[in-house]
Amino acid sequence: MKRHTHIFFVIALLFMQLNNTSASAQSCAGQPVAVQILGSGGPTLNRLRASSSYLLWIDNRARVLIDLGGGAYLRFAEAGAKLSDLSLLAVTHLDPDHIAGLPALLWLSNRSRTEPLPTVGPSGNDIVPGYSTFLYRLFDGKNGAFQIMGSALGDAQTYSQQSVRLDVSVVDAAKAEPSTVYNRAGMTVTALGVPHGEVPTLAYRVQTHGVSIVIGSDQTGTNPAFVRFARGANVLIMHLTIDAGTKHPVHAAPDVVGQIAQEAQVGRLIVSHIGPIDRHAAISELKRFYSGPLTIGADLQCTQVR
Ligand SMILES: [Zn+2]
């Protein structure tokens, strides 16, 4: 009887471990270049996945933060990242699941960082403001939603000194060729507009230490220039948001994601921004078109870029 009880507990423990679904932190320490997913989800509520966010670690420091959806603020801290280490905050587009965490990250950030934080985002159109207008509406010391963070945009009034200063640049998302947005200290970052319905959206490519990583962001996958942009990347992150065999006006289906990764001949494909889909069907559809190494993204997962 005692033996049966023991076996029961062992089985129960194994079951709990197999179903352990809380986000577990993987360390990026000790790797020259690594990418950590802070948010592997999209706009849909998901108890395991924060909304979209990626962190590039170089020589044990968190150097590039790409997007900051809801929940990524917590993941940034869980990853052990420091605001003072960031060289660039790159924003792909201004949908809330990619940017809603920004005020949370910047609030009181002047206490942990004195240097201005370089940041880049897309141009606007009739339905989405450009990145600088968006920041003005949030942080302007007179008219912003968070007036007390006016120092983010250089406001000098005493009450508004609650954020580190941002050094803002904007990329024309309609431009056909990639734009260089950062080129310093052995790291080059380029941006290219990708089709995401009406919302101006940028993909980013980071090159450093002889390796490269491309963040595809939300896109339909219908800009052939993106395949050239991603070609030969050691790691490509693409979004797996809709079911196999379906069509969507702003997201690529799994077959398109697979085709892009295969055509671009990347070293590894990571799928992220995972929607409420039949994941097994989506992955097997993707694998019909892509035969290289594949990682299914999870929050705080770390992948060496090599
Ligand atoms: Zn999204």
PDB file of C-alpha atoms and ligand atoms in Angstrom:
ATOM      1  CA  MET A   1       0.000   0.000   0.000  1.00  0.00           C
ATOM      2  CA  LYS A   2       2.819   2.279   0.997  1.00  0.00           C
ATOM      3  CA  ARG A   3       4.597   1.457  -2.274  1.00  0.00           C
ATOM      4  CA  HIS A   4       1.461   2.314  -4.267  1.00  0.00           C
ATOM      5  CA  THR A   5       1.218   5.670  -2.516  1.00  0.00           C
ATOM      6  CA  HIS A   6       4.848   6.371  -3.362  1.00  0.00           C
ATOM      7  CA  ILE A   7       4.314   5.518  -7.051  1.00  0.00           C
ATOM      8  CA  PHE A   8       1.233   7.711  -7.103  1.00  0.00           C
ATOM      9  CA  PHE A   9       3.226  10.698  -5.848  1.00  0.00           C
ATOM     10  CA  VAL A  10       6.020  10.115  -8.372  1.00  0.00           C
ATOM     11  CA  ILE A  11       3.478   9.996 -11.206  1.00  0.00           C
ATOM     12  CA  ALA A  12       1.747  13.118  -9.880  1.00  0.00           C
ATOM     13  CA  LEU A  13       5.088  14.951  -9.702  1.00  0.00           C
ATOM     14  CA  LEU A  14       5.986  13.930 -13.258  1.00  0.00           C
ATOM     15  CA  PHE A  15       2.576  15.090 -14.470  1.00  0.00           C
ATOM     16  CA  MET A  16       3.021  18.446 -12.769  1.00  0.00           C
ATOM     17  CA  GLN A  17       6.453  18.873 -14.350  1.00  0.00           C
ATOM     18  CA  LEU A  18       5.148  17.999 -17.816  1.00  0.00           C
ATOM     19  CA  ASN A  19       2.432  20.555 -17.345  1.00  0.00           C
ATOM     20  CA  ASN A  20       4.645  23.176 -15.781  1.00  0.00           C
ATOM     21  CA  THR A  21       3.462  26.121 -17.777  1.00  0.00           C
ATOM     22  CA  SER A  22       4.816  29.101 -15.906  1.00  0.00           C
ATOM     23  CA  ALA A  23       7.415  31.168 -17.764  1.00  0.00           C
ATOM     24  CA  SER A  24      10.842  29.930 -16.757  1.00  0.00           C
ATOM     25  CA  ALA A  25      13.797  32.226 -17.182  1.00  0.00           C
ATOM     26  CA  GLN A  26      16.683  31.047 -19.310  1.00  0.00           C
ATOM     27  CA  SER A  27      19.879  32.967 -18.891  1.00  0.00           C
ATOM     28  CA  CYS A  28      21.574  34.550 -21.898  1.00  0.00           C
ATOM     29  CA  ALA A  29      24.752  34.985 -19.853  1.00  0.00           C
ATOM     30  CA  GLY A  30      28.002  33.636 -21.245  1.00  0.00           C
ATOM     31  CA  GLN A  31      26.995  33.858 -24.908  1.00  0.00           C
ATOM     32  CA  PRO A  32      28.540  36.470 -27.220  1.00  0.00           C
ATOM     33  CA  VAL A  33      25.248  37.190 -29.001  1.00  0.00           C
ATOM     34  CA  ALA A  34      21.858  35.854 -27.964  1.00  0.00           C
ATOM     35  CA  VAL A  35      18.228  36.767 -28.431  1.00  0.00           C
ATOM     36  CA  GLN A  36      15.746  36.469 -25.598  1.00  0.00           C
ATOM     37  CA  ILE A  37      12.001  36.511 -26.123  1.00  0.00           C
ATOM     38  CA  LEU A  38      10.345  38.736 -23.553  1.00  0.00           C
ATOM     39  CA  GLY A  39       6.885  38.353 -25.052  1.00  0.00           C
ATOM     40  CA  SER A  40       5.982  35.462 -27.366  1.00  0.00           C
ATOM     41  CA  GLY A  41       2.280  36.310 -27.605  1.00  0.00           C
ATOM     42  CA  GLY A  42       0.191  38.739 -29.597  1.00  0.00           C
ATOM     43  CA  PRO A  43      -2.928  40.723 -28.732  1.00  0.00           C
ATOM     44  CA  THR A  44      -4.924  37.799 -27.334  1.00  0.00           C
ATOM     45  CA  LEU A  45      -4.988  37.281 -23.551  1.00  0.00           C
ATOM     46  CA  ASN A  46      -2.658  34.423 -22.709  1.00  0.00           C
ATOM     47  CA  ARG A  47      -1.570  33.452 -19.216  1.00  0.00           C
ATOM     48  CA  LEU A  48       1.790  32.152 -20.515  1.00  0.00           C
ATOM     49  CA  ARG A  49       2.729  34.758 -23.049  1.00  0.00           C
ATOM     50  CA  ALA A  50       3.337  38.472 -22.693  1.00  0.00           C
ATOM     51  CA  SER A  51       2.717  40.506 -25.848  1.00  0.00           C
ATOM     52  CA  SER A  52       5.468  40.980 -28.397  1.00  0.00           C
ATOM     53  CA  SER A  53       8.980  41.916 -27.228  1.00  0.00           C
ATOM     54  CA  TYR A  54      12.552  40.776 -27.976  1.00  0.00           C
ATOM     55  CA  LEU A  55      15.849  41.512 -26.287  1.00  0.00           C
ATOM     56  CA  LEU A  56      19.237  41.153 -27.939  1.00  0.00           C
ATOM     57  CA  TRP A  57      22.101  40.355 -25.573  1.00  0.00           C
ATOM     58  CA  ILE A  58      25.637  41.170 -26.679  1.00  0.00           C
ATOM     59  CA  ASP A  59      28.598  40.327 -24.440  1.00  0.00           C
ATOM     60  CA  ASN A  60      26.313  39.734 -21.457  1.00  0.00           C
ATOM     61  CA  ARG A  61      24.537  43.066 -21.751  1.00  0.00           C
ATOM     62  CA  ALA A  62      20.997  43.709 -22.984  1.00  0.00           C
ATOM     63  CA  ARG A  63      21.791  46.044 -25.878  1.00  0.00           C
ATOM     64  CA  VAL A  64      18.749  46.167 -28.179  1.00  0.00           C
ATOM     65  CA  LEU A  65      15.107  46.007 -27.133  1.00  0.00           C
ATOM     66  CA  ILE A  66      12.654  45.443 -29.968  1.00  0.00           C
ATOM     67  CA  ASP A  67       9.040  46.236 -29.118  1.00  0.00           C
ATOM     68  CA  LEU A  68       7.449  46.311 -25.701  1.00  0.00           C
ATOM     69  CA  GLY A  69       3.943  44.848 -25.642  1.00  0.00           C
ATOM     70  CA  GLY A  70       1.854  44.392 -22.511  1.00  0.00           C
ATOM     71  CA  GLY A  71       3.622  42.236 -19.924  1.00  0.00           C
ATOM     72  CA  ALA A  72       7.078  42.742 -21.413  1.00  0.00           C
ATOM     73  CA  TYR A  73       7.907  45.246 -18.667  1.00  0.00           C
ATOM     74  CA  LEU A  74       7.824  42.424 -16.121  1.00  0.00           C
ATOM     75  CA  ARG A  75       9.749  40.073 -18.420  1.00  0.00           C
ATOM     76  CA  PHE A  76      12.463  42.742 -18.897  1.00  0.00           C
ATOM     77  CA  ALA A  77      13.063  42.654 -15.150  1.00  0.00           C
ATOM     78  CA  GLU A  78      12.803  38.845 -14.974  1.00  0.00           C
ATOM     79  CA  ALA A  79      15.464  38.595 -17.688  1.00  0.00           C
ATOM     80  CA  GLY A  80      17.819  40.598 -15.467  1.00  0.00           C
ATOM     81  CA  ALA A  81      18.157  43.340 -18.096  1.00  0.00           C
ATOM     82  CA  LYS A  82      19.260  46.855 -17.178  1.00  0.00           C
ATOM     83  CA  LEU A  83      17.873  49.998 -18.734  1.00  0.00           C
ATOM     84  CA  SER A  84      21.313  51.571 -18.515  1.00  0.00           C
ATOM     85  CA  ASP A  85      22.772  48.880 -20.831  1.00  0.00           C
ATOM     86  CA  LEU A  86      20.386  49.530 -23.748  1.00  0.00           C
ATOM     87  CA  SER A  87      21.889  51.032 -26.901  1.00  0.00           C
ATOM     88  CA  LEU A  88      18.610  51.107 -28.832  1.00  0.00           C
ATOM     89  CA  LEU A  89      14.877  50.691 -28.392  1.00  0.00           C
ATOM     90  CA  ALA A  90      13.539  49.735 -31.829  1.00  0.00           C
ATOM     91  CA  VAL A  91       9.774  49.746 -32.365  1.00  0.00           C
ATOM     92  CA  THR A  92       8.232  47.789 -35.243  1.00  0.00           C
ATOM     93  CA  HIS A  93       4.780  49.416 -35.169  1.00  0.00           C
ATOM     94  CA  LEU A  94       2.331  51.127 -32.880  1.00  0.00           C
ATOM     95  CA  ASP A  95      -0.298  48.453 -32.263  1.00  0.00           C
ATOM     96  CA  PRO A  96      -0.803  48.106 -28.481  1.00  0.00           C
ATOM     97  CA  ASP A  97       0.515  44.530 -28.382  1.00  0.00           C
ATOM     98  CA  HIS A  98       3.897  45.940 -29.475  1.00  0.00           C
ATOM     99  CA  ILE A  99       4.153  49.224 -27.583  1.00  0.00           C
ATOM    100  CA  ALA A 100       1.746  49.346 -24.616  1.00  0.00           C
ATOM    101  CA  GLY A 101       4.548  48.660 -22.108  1.00  0.00           C
ATOM    102  CA  LEU A 102       6.540  51.773 -23.057  1.00  0.00           C
ATOM    103  CA  PRO A 103       5.249  54.210 -20.382  1.00  0.00           C
ATOM    104  CA  ALA A 104       5.756  51.511 -17.741  1.00  0.00           C
ATOM    105  CA  LEU A 105       9.389  51.008 -18.769  1.00  0.00           C
ATOM    106  CA  LEU A 106      10.159  54.732 -18.956  1.00  0.00           C
ATOM    107  CA  TRP A 107       8.400  55.793 -15.755  1.00  0.00           C
ATOM    108  CA  LEU A 108      11.140  56.905 -13.311  1.00  0.00           C
ATOM    109  CA  SER A 109      13.752  55.550 -15.748  1.00  0.00           C
ATOM    110  CA  ASN A 110      15.841  58.684 -15.084  1.00  0.00           C
ATOM    111  CA  ARG A 111      16.746  57.098 -11.753  1.00  0.00           C
ATOM    112  CA  SER A 112      18.458  54.137 -13.417  1.00  0.00           C
ATOM    113  CA  ARG A 113      19.859  55.799 -16.543  1.00  0.00           C
ATOM    114  CA  THR A 114      21.331  59.231 -17.226  1.00  0.00           C
ATOM    115  CA  GLU A 115      22.287  58.864 -20.909  1.00  0.00           C
ATOM    116  CA  PRO A 116      19.517  59.586 -23.447  1.00  0.00           C
ATOM    117  CA  LEU A 117      17.976  56.391 -24.857  1.00  0.00           C
ATOM    118  CA  PRO A 118      18.136  56.157 -28.671  1.00  0.00           C
ATOM    119  CA  THR A 119      14.827  54.950 -30.042  1.00  0.00           C
ATOM    120  CA  VAL A 120      13.458  54.424 -33.546  1.00  0.00           C
ATOM    121  CA  GLY A 121      10.006  53.716 -34.923  1.00  0.00           C
ATOM    122  CA  PRO A 122       7.951  53.943 -38.117  1.00  0.00           C
ATOM    123  CA  SER A 123       6.461  56.884 -39.974  1.00  0.00           C
ATOM    124  CA  GLY A 124       2.690  57.407 -39.791  1.00  0.00           C
ATOM    125  CA  ASN A 125      -0.281  57.763 -42.105  1.00  0.00           C
ATOM    126  CA  ASP A 126      -3.943  58.833 -41.866  1.00  0.00           C
ATOM    127  CA  ILE A 127      -4.894  56.177 -39.331  1.00  0.00           C
ATOM    128  CA  VAL A 128      -1.724  55.685 -37.275  1.00  0.00           C
ATOM    129  CA  PRO A 129       0.475  58.543 -36.030  1.00  0.00           C
ATOM    130  CA  GLY A 130       4.162  58.523 -36.796  1.00  0.00           C
ATOM    131  CA  TYR A 131       6.434  57.457 -33.942  1.00  0.00           C
ATOM    132  CA  SER A 132       7.432  61.004 -32.951  1.00  0.00           C
ATOM    133  CA  THR A 133       3.777  62.178 -32.900  1.00  0.00           C
ATOM    134  CA  PHE A 134       2.856  59.097 -30.865  1.00  0.00           C
ATOM    135  CA  LEU A 135       5.564  59.929 -28.308  1.00  0.00           C
ATOM    136  CA  TYR A 136       4.478  63.577 -28.229  1.00  0.00           C
ATOM    137  CA  ARG A 137       0.891  62.522 -27.457  1.00  0.00           C
ATOM    138  CA  LEU A 138       2.146  60.349 -24.618  1.00  0.00           C
ATOM    139  CA  PHE A 139       4.883  62.428 -23.049  1.00  0.00           C
ATOM    140  CA  ASP A 140       4.622  66.084 -24.019  1.00  0.00           C
ATOM    141  CA  GLY A 141       5.062  68.149 -20.844  1.00  0.00           C
ATOM    142  CA  LYS A 142       1.966  70.295 -21.647  1.00  0.00           C
ATOM    143  CA  ASN A 143      -0.368  68.159 -23.751  1.00  0.00           C
ATOM    144  CA  GLY A 144       0.791  64.592 -23.219  1.00  0.00           C
ATOM    145  CA  ALA A 145      -1.159  61.838 -21.472  1.00  0.00           C
ATOM    146  CA  PHE A 146       1.790  61.479 -19.082  1.00  0.00           C
ATOM    147  CA  GLN A 147       2.778  65.139 -18.651  1.00  0.00           C
ATOM    148  CA  ILE A 148       4.901  64.260 -15.651  1.00  0.00           C
ATOM    149  CA  MET A 149       7.187  62.304 -17.984  1.00  0.00           C
ATOM    150  CA  GLY A 150       7.831  65.340 -20.188  1.00  0.00           C
ATOM    151  CA  SER A 151      11.592  64.989 -19.714  1.00  0.00           C
ATOM    152  CA  ALA A 152      11.341  62.013 -22.143  1.00  0.00           C
ATOM    153  CA  LEU A 153      11.028  64.657 -24.875  1.00  0.00           C
ATOM    154  CA  GLY A 154      13.259  67.268 -23.293  1.00  0.00           C
ATOM    155  CA  ASP A 155      10.681  69.224 -21.249  1.00  0.00           C
ATOM    156  CA  ALA A 156      12.557  71.152 -18.566  1.00  0.00           C
ATOM    157  CA  GLN A 157       9.755  71.887 -16.092  1.00  0.00           C
ATOM    158  CA  THR A 158      10.435  70.616 -12.591  1.00  0.00           C
ATOM    159  CA  TYR A 159       7.288  68.482 -12.305  1.00  0.00           C
ATOM    160  CA  SER A 160       7.985  66.618 -15.554  1.00  0.00           C
ATOM    161  CA  GLN A 161      11.380  65.123 -14.696  1.00  0.00           C
ATOM    162  CA  GLN A 162      10.189  61.519 -14.396  1.00  0.00           C
ATOM    163  CA  SER A 163      11.747  59.830 -17.435  1.00  0.00           C
ATOM    164  CA  VAL A 164      15.062  59.426 -19.156  1.00  0.00           C
ATOM    165  CA  ARG A 165      15.390  61.567 -22.295  1.00  0.00           C
ATOM    166  CA  LEU A 166      14.588  59.796 -25.568  1.00  0.00           C
ATOM    167  CA  ASP A 167      16.708  60.360 -28.662  1.00  0.00           C
ATOM    168  CA  VAL A 168      14.002  59.777 -31.284  1.00  0.00           C
ATOM    169  CA  SER A 169      14.339  58.899 -34.951  1.00  0.00           C
ATOM    170  CA  VAL A 170      11.706  57.874 -37.465  1.00  0.00           C
ATOM    171  CA  VAL A 171      12.034  55.592 -40.493  1.00  0.00           C
ATOM    172  CA  ASP A 172       9.881  55.980 -43.586  1.00  0.00           C
ATOM    173  CA  ALA A 173       8.042  52.643 -43.638  1.00  0.00           C
ATOM    174  CA  ALA A 174       7.139  53.147 -47.311  1.00  0.00           C
ATOM    175  CA  LYS A 175      10.763  53.356 -48.434  1.00  0.00           C
ATOM    176  CA  ALA A 176      11.704  50.508 -50.781  1.00  0.00           C
ATOM    177  CA  GLU A 177      15.280  50.094 -49.543  1.00  0.00           C
ATOM    178  CA  PRO A 178      16.492  49.330 -45.996  1.00  0.00           C
ATOM    179  CA  SER A 179      17.515  52.280 -43.791  1.00  0.00           C
ATOM    180  CA  THR A 180      20.437  52.206 -41.372  1.00  0.00           C
ATOM    181  CA  VAL A 181      19.132  53.245 -37.957  1.00  0.00           C
ATOM    182  CA  TYR A 182      22.173  52.524 -35.789  1.00  0.00           C
ATOM    183  CA  ASN A 183      25.828  52.069 -36.643  1.00  0.00           C
ATOM    184  CA  ARG A 184      28.148  52.300 -33.672  1.00  0.00           C
ATOM    185  CA  ALA A 185      30.411  50.242 -31.441  1.00  0.00           C
ATOM    186  CA  GLY A 186      30.514  47.210 -33.743  1.00  0.00           C
ATOM    187  CA  MET A 187      26.762  46.975 -34.233  1.00  0.00           C
ATOM    188  CA  THR A 188      24.666  47.889 -37.276  1.00  0.00           C
ATOM    189  CA  VAL A 189      20.873  47.957 -37.233  1.00  0.00           C
ATOM    190  CA  THR A 190      18.833  48.356 -40.411  1.00  0.00           C
ATOM    191  CA  ALA A 191      15.063  48.670 -40.885  1.00  0.00           C
ATOM    192  CA  LEU A 192      12.739  47.825 -43.765  1.00  0.00           C
ATOM    193  CA  GLY A 193       9.003  48.483 -44.146  1.00  0.00           C
ATOM    194  CA  VAL A 194       6.842  45.347 -44.275  1.00  0.00           C
ATOM    195  CA  PRO A 195       3.132  45.078 -45.207  1.00  0.00           C
ATOM    196  CA  HIS A 196       0.817  44.889 -42.177  1.00  0.00           C
ATOM    197  CA  GLY A 197      -2.516  46.173 -43.496  1.00  0.00           C
ATOM    198  CA  GLU A 198      -2.850  49.919 -42.947  1.00  0.00           C
ATOM    199  CA  VAL A 199      -0.364  50.034 -40.066  1.00  0.00           C
ATOM    200  CA  PRO A 200       3.138  51.231 -41.029  1.00  0.00           C
ATOM    201  CA  THR A 201       5.455  48.475 -39.799  1.00  0.00           C
ATOM    202  CA  LEU A 202       9.208  47.925 -39.770  1.00  0.00           C
ATOM    203  CA  ALA A 203      11.300  44.772 -39.705  1.00  0.00           C
ATOM    204  CA  TYR A 204      14.770  45.059 -38.162  1.00  0.00           C
ATOM    205  CA  ARG A 205      18.092  43.416 -38.866  1.00  0.00           C
ATOM    206  CA  VAL A 206      20.894  43.584 -36.288  1.00  0.00           C
ATOM    207  CA  GLN A 207      24.440  42.660 -37.305  1.00  0.00           C
ATOM    208  CA  THR A 208      27.231  42.341 -34.760  1.00  0.00           C
ATOM    209  CA  HIS A 209      30.164  40.021 -33.949  1.00  0.00           C
ATOM    210  CA  GLY A 210      29.852  38.515 -37.464  1.00  0.00           C
ATOM    211  CA  VAL A 211      26.292  37.284 -36.922  1.00  0.00           C
ATOM    212  CA  SER A 212      22.884  38.678 -37.728  1.00  0.00           C
ATOM    213  CA  ILE A 213      19.344  38.437 -36.459  1.00  0.00           C
ATOM    214  CA  VAL A 214      16.184  39.569 -38.222  1.00  0.00           C
ATOM    215  CA  ILE A 215      12.904  40.418 -36.503  1.00  0.00           C
ATOM    216  CA  GLY A 216      10.107  40.161 -39.070  1.00  0.00           C
ATOM    217  CA  SER A 217       7.303  41.544 -36.855  1.00  0.00           C
ATOM    218  CA  ASP A 218       3.653  41.407 -37.904  1.00  0.00           C
ATOM    219  CA  GLN A 219       3.407  41.201 -41.679  1.00  0.00           C
ATOM    220  CA  THR A 220       1.623  39.496 -44.555  1.00  0.00           C
ATOM    221  CA  GLY A 221       4.917  38.267 -45.991  1.00  0.00           C
ATOM    222  CA  THR A 222       4.118  39.761 -49.387  1.00  0.00           C
ATOM    223  CA  ASN A 223       7.041  42.166 -49.723  1.00  0.00           C
ATOM    224  CA  PRO A 224       9.708  40.288 -51.748  1.00  0.00           C
ATOM    225  CA  ALA A 225      12.295  42.783 -50.515  1.00  0.00           C
ATOM    226  CA  PHE A 226      11.900  41.277 -47.045  1.00  0.00           C
ATOM    227  CA  VAL A 227      13.341  37.947 -48.229  1.00  0.00           C
ATOM    228  CA  ARG A 228      16.425  39.806 -49.449  1.00  0.00           C
ATOM    229  CA  PHE A 229      16.516  41.742 -46.151  1.00  0.00           C
ATOM    230  CA  ALA A 230      16.446  38.496 -44.145  1.00  0.00           C
ATOM    231  CA  ARG A 231      18.750  36.503 -46.422  1.00  0.00           C
ATOM    232  CA  GLY A 232      21.434  34.523 -44.613  1.00  0.00           C
ATOM    233  CA  ALA A 233      20.441  35.709 -41.127  1.00  0.00           C
ATOM    234  CA  ASN A 234      21.655  33.379 -38.392  1.00  0.00           C
ATOM    235  CA  VAL A 235      18.308  33.754 -36.654  1.00  0.00           C
ATOM    236  CA  LEU A 236      14.996  34.923 -38.132  1.00  0.00           C
ATOM    237  CA  ILE A 237      12.001  35.569 -35.874  1.00  0.00           C
ATOM    238  CA  MET A 238       8.634  35.369 -37.644  1.00  0.00           C
ATOM    239  CA  HIS A 239       5.128  35.585 -36.276  1.00  0.00           C
ATOM    240  CA  LEU A 240       2.805  32.594 -36.249  1.00  0.00           C
ATOM    241  CA  THR A 241      -0.563  34.165 -35.654  1.00  0.00           C
ATOM    242  CA  ILE A 242      -3.150  32.520 -37.895  1.00  0.00           C
ATOM    243  CA  ASP A 243      -4.172  28.955 -38.612  1.00  0.00           C
ATOM    244  CA  ALA A 244      -2.857  26.809 -41.450  1.00  0.00           C
ATOM    245  CA  GLY A 245      -4.964  27.113 -44.574  1.00  0.00           C
ATOM    246  CA  THR A 246      -6.466  30.473 -43.606  1.00  0.00           C
ATOM    247  CA  LYS A 247      -5.994  33.934 -45.018  1.00  0.00           C
ATOM    248  CA  HIS A 248      -5.747  37.185 -43.101  1.00  0.00           C
ATOM    249  CA  PRO A 249      -5.405  40.756 -44.380  1.00  0.00           C
ATOM    250  CA  VAL A 250      -2.515  41.611 -42.025  1.00  0.00           C
ATOM    251  CA  HIS A 251      -0.787  38.343 -41.039  1.00  0.00           C
ATOM    252  CA  ALA A 252       1.076  35.640 -42.957  1.00  0.00           C
ATOM    253  CA  ALA A 253      -0.223  32.065 -42.881  1.00  0.00           C
ATOM    254  CA  PRO A 254       2.185  29.296 -41.729  1.00  0.00           C
ATOM    255  CA  ASP A 255       3.000  28.226 -45.311  1.00  0.00           C
ATOM    256  CA  VAL A 256       4.118  31.774 -46.152  1.00  0.00           C
ATOM    257  CA  VAL A 257       6.261  31.947 -42.984  1.00  0.00           C
ATOM    258  CA  GLY A 258       7.913  28.664 -44.001  1.00  0.00           C
ATOM    259  CA  GLN A 259       8.506  29.812 -47.563  1.00  0.00           C
ATOM    260  CA  ILE A 260      10.152  33.050 -46.443  1.00  0.00           C
ATOM    261  CA  ALA A 261      12.514  31.258 -44.028  1.00  0.00           C
ATOM    262  CA  GLN A 262      13.420  28.659 -46.660  1.00  0.00           C
ATOM    263  CA  GLU A 263      13.971  31.212 -49.408  1.00  0.00           C
ATOM    264  CA  ALA A 264      16.019  33.482 -47.157  1.00  0.00           C
ATOM    265  CA  GLN A 265      18.202  30.496 -46.177  1.00  0.00           C
ATOM    266  CA  VAL A 266      18.343  31.464 -42.538  1.00  0.00           C
ATOM    267  CA  GLY A 267      20.310  29.530 -39.935  1.00  0.00           C
ATOM    268  CA  ARG A 268      17.348  29.137 -37.589  1.00  0.00           C
ATOM    269  CA  LEU A 269      13.702  30.160 -37.625  1.00  0.00           C
ATOM    270  CA  ILE A 270      11.998  31.122 -34.376  1.00  0.00           C
ATOM    271  CA  VAL A 271       8.232  31.436 -34.465  1.00  0.00           C
ATOM    272  CA  SER A 272       6.670  33.790 -31.937  1.00  0.00           C
ATOM    273  CA  HIS A 273       3.616  36.108 -31.485  1.00  0.00           C
ATOM    274  CA  ILE A 274       1.740  32.839 -31.278  1.00  0.00           C
ATOM    275  CA  GLY A 275      -1.989  33.277 -31.599  1.00  0.00           C
ATOM    276  CA  PRO A 276      -4.873  31.070 -30.427  1.00  0.00           C
ATOM    277  CA  ILE A 277      -4.316  28.587 -33.247  1.00  0.00           C
ATOM    278  CA  ASP A 278      -4.031  24.857 -33.850  1.00  0.00           C
ATOM    279  CA  ARG A 279      -0.290  24.979 -33.294  1.00  0.00           C
ATOM    280  CA  HIS A 280       0.474  21.435 -34.381  1.00  0.00           C
ATOM    281  CA  ALA A 281      -1.326  21.923 -37.700  1.00  0.00           C
ATOM    282  CA  ALA A 282       0.388  25.297 -38.201  1.00  0.00           C
ATOM    283  CA  ILE A 283       3.859  23.878 -37.521  1.00  0.00           C
ATOM    284  CA  SER A 284       3.389  20.873 -39.792  1.00  0.00           C
ATOM    285  CA  GLU A 285       2.151  23.171 -42.559  1.00  0.00           C
ATOM    286  CA  LEU A 286       5.185  25.430 -42.028  1.00  0.00           C
ATOM    287  CA  LYS A 287       7.523  22.419 -42.155  1.00  0.00           C
ATOM    288  CA  ARG A 288       6.189  21.473 -45.592  1.00  0.00           C
ATOM    289  CA  PHE A 289       7.965  24.590 -46.850  1.00  0.00           C
ATOM    290  CA  TYR A 290      10.871  25.041 -44.409  1.00  0.00           C
ATOM    291  CA  SER A 291      13.385  22.293 -43.613  1.00  0.00           C
ATOM    292  CA  GLY A 292      15.911  24.136 -41.401  1.00  0.00           C
ATOM    293  CA  PRO A 293      16.245  24.368 -37.605  1.00  0.00           C
ATOM    294  CA  LEU A 294      13.060  25.591 -35.926  1.00  0.00           C
ATOM    295  CA  THR A 295      12.340  26.936 -32.438  1.00  0.00           C
ATOM    296  CA  ILE A 296       8.864  27.532 -31.057  1.00  0.00           C
ATOM    297  CA  GLY A 297       9.088  30.735 -29.065  1.00  0.00           C
ATOM    298  CA  ALA A 298       8.288  31.009 -25.369  1.00  0.00           C
ATOM    299  CA  ASP A 299       8.621  33.845 -22.890  1.00  0.00           C
ATOM    300  CA  LEU A 300      12.155  34.290 -21.526  1.00  0.00           C
ATOM    301  CA  GLN A 301      13.540  31.673 -23.907  1.00  0.00           C
ATOM    302  CA  CYS A 302      17.128  32.450 -24.911  1.00  0.00           C
ATOM    303  CA  THR A 303      18.667  31.454 -28.252  1.00  0.00           C
ATOM    304  CA  GLN A 304      22.318  31.883 -29.074  1.00  0.00           C
ATOM    305  CA  VAL A 305      22.865  33.637 -32.407  1.00  0.00           C
ATOM    306  CA  ARG A 306      25.679  31.838 -34.237  1.00  0.00           C
TER     307      ARG A 306
HETATM  308 ZN    ZN B   1       0.991  42.076 -33.089  1.00  0.00          ZN
END
